[in-house]
Short mmCIF file of C-alpha atoms in Angstrom, two decimals:
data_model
loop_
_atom_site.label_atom_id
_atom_site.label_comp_id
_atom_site.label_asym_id
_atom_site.label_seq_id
_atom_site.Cartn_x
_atom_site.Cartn_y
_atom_site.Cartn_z
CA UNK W 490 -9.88 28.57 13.48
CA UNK W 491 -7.41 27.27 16.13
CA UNK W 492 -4.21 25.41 16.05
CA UNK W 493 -4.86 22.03 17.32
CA UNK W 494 -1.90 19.76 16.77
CA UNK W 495 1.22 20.34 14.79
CA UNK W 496 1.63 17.25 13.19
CA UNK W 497 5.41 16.65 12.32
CA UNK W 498 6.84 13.26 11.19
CA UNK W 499 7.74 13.69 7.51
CA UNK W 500 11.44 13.45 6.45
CA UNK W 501 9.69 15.58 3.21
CA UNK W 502 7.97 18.30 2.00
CA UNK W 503 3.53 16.41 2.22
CA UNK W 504 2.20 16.27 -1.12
CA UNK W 505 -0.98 14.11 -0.26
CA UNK W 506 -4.15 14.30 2.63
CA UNK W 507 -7.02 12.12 2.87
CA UNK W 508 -9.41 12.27 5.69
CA UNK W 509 -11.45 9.39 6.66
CA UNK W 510 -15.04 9.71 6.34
CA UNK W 511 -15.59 10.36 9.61
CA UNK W 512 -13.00 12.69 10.38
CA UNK W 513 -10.86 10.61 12.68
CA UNK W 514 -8.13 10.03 10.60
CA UNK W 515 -6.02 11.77 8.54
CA UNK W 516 -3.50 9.86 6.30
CA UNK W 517 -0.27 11.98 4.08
CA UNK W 518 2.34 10.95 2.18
CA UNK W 519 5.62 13.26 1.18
CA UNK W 520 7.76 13.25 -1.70
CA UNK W 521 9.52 10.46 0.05
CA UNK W 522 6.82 8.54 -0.13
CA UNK W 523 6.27 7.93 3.01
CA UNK W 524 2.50 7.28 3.87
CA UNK W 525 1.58 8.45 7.66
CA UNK W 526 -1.89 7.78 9.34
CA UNK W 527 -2.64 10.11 11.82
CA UNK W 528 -5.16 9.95 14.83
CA UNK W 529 -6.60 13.24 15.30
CA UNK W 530 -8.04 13.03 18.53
CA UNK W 531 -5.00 12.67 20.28
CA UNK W 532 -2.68 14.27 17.51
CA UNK W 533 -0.31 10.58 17.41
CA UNK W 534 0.84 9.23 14.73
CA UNK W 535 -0.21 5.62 14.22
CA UNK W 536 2.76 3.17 14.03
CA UNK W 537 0.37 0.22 13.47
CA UNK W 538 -1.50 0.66 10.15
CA UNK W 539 -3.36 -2.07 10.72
CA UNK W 540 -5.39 -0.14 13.02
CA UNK W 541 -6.86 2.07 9.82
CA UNK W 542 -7.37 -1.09 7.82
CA UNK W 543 -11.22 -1.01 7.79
CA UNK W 544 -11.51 2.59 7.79
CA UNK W 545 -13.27 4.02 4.90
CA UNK W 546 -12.10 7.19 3.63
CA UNK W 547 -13.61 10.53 1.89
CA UNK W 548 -11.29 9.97 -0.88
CA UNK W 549 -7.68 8.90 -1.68
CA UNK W 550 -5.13 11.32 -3.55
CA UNK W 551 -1.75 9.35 -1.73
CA UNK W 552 -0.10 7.36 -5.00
CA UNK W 553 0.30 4.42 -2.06
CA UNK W 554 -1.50 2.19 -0.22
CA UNK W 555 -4.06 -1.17 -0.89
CA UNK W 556 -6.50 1.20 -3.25
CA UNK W 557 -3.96 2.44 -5.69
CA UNK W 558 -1.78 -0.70 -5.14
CA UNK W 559 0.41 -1.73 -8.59
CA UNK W 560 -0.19 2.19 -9.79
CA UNK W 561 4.15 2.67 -9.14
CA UNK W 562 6.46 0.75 -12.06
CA UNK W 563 8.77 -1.65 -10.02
CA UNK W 564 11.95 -0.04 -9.00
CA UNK W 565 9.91 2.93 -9.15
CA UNK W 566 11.43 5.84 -6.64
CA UNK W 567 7.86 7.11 -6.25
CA UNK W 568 7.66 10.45 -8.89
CA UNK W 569 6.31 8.21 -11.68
CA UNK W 570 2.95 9.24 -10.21
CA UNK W 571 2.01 12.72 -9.30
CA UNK W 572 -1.52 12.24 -8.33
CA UNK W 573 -4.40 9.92 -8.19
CA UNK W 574 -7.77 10.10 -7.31
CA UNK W 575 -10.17 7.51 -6.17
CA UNK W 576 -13.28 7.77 -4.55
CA UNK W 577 -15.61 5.13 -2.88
#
């Protein structure tokens, strides 16, 4: 294996990875739960999620985002959830 990008962004320590299904994207999330969609053939991270609307993804562990939408309790600071799966 070889170092690639080092992709730094996160205010946090990452708790979550998905990759998209076909290994484009790679989305996180830390324990500030802050969600961060990555590009991996440039290394960027993508300001604009709209641009990973569509994309389908291996699986999701991140408690945010549309598939796990309504999982957090309102006023929730994001550690009522520890980990999710779902899977297409």
């Amino acid at each position: 294996y070889r170092l690639v990008y080092l992709l730094r962004t996160h205010t946090a320590e990452v708790l979550h990875m998905d990759w998209s299904r076909d290994g484009r994207w790679l989305q996180t999330s830390c324990a500030r739960c802050e969600r961060i969609v990555w590009d991996i053939s440039t290394g960027e991270r993508m300001w604009d999620s709209s641009f990973v609307r569509d994309v389908e993804w291996a699986s999701w562990s991140l408690p945010i985002g549309w598939p796990v939408q309504g999982i957090l309790p309102r006023m929730s600071d994001g550690t009522d959830v520890a980990s999710v799966h779902a899977s297409p």
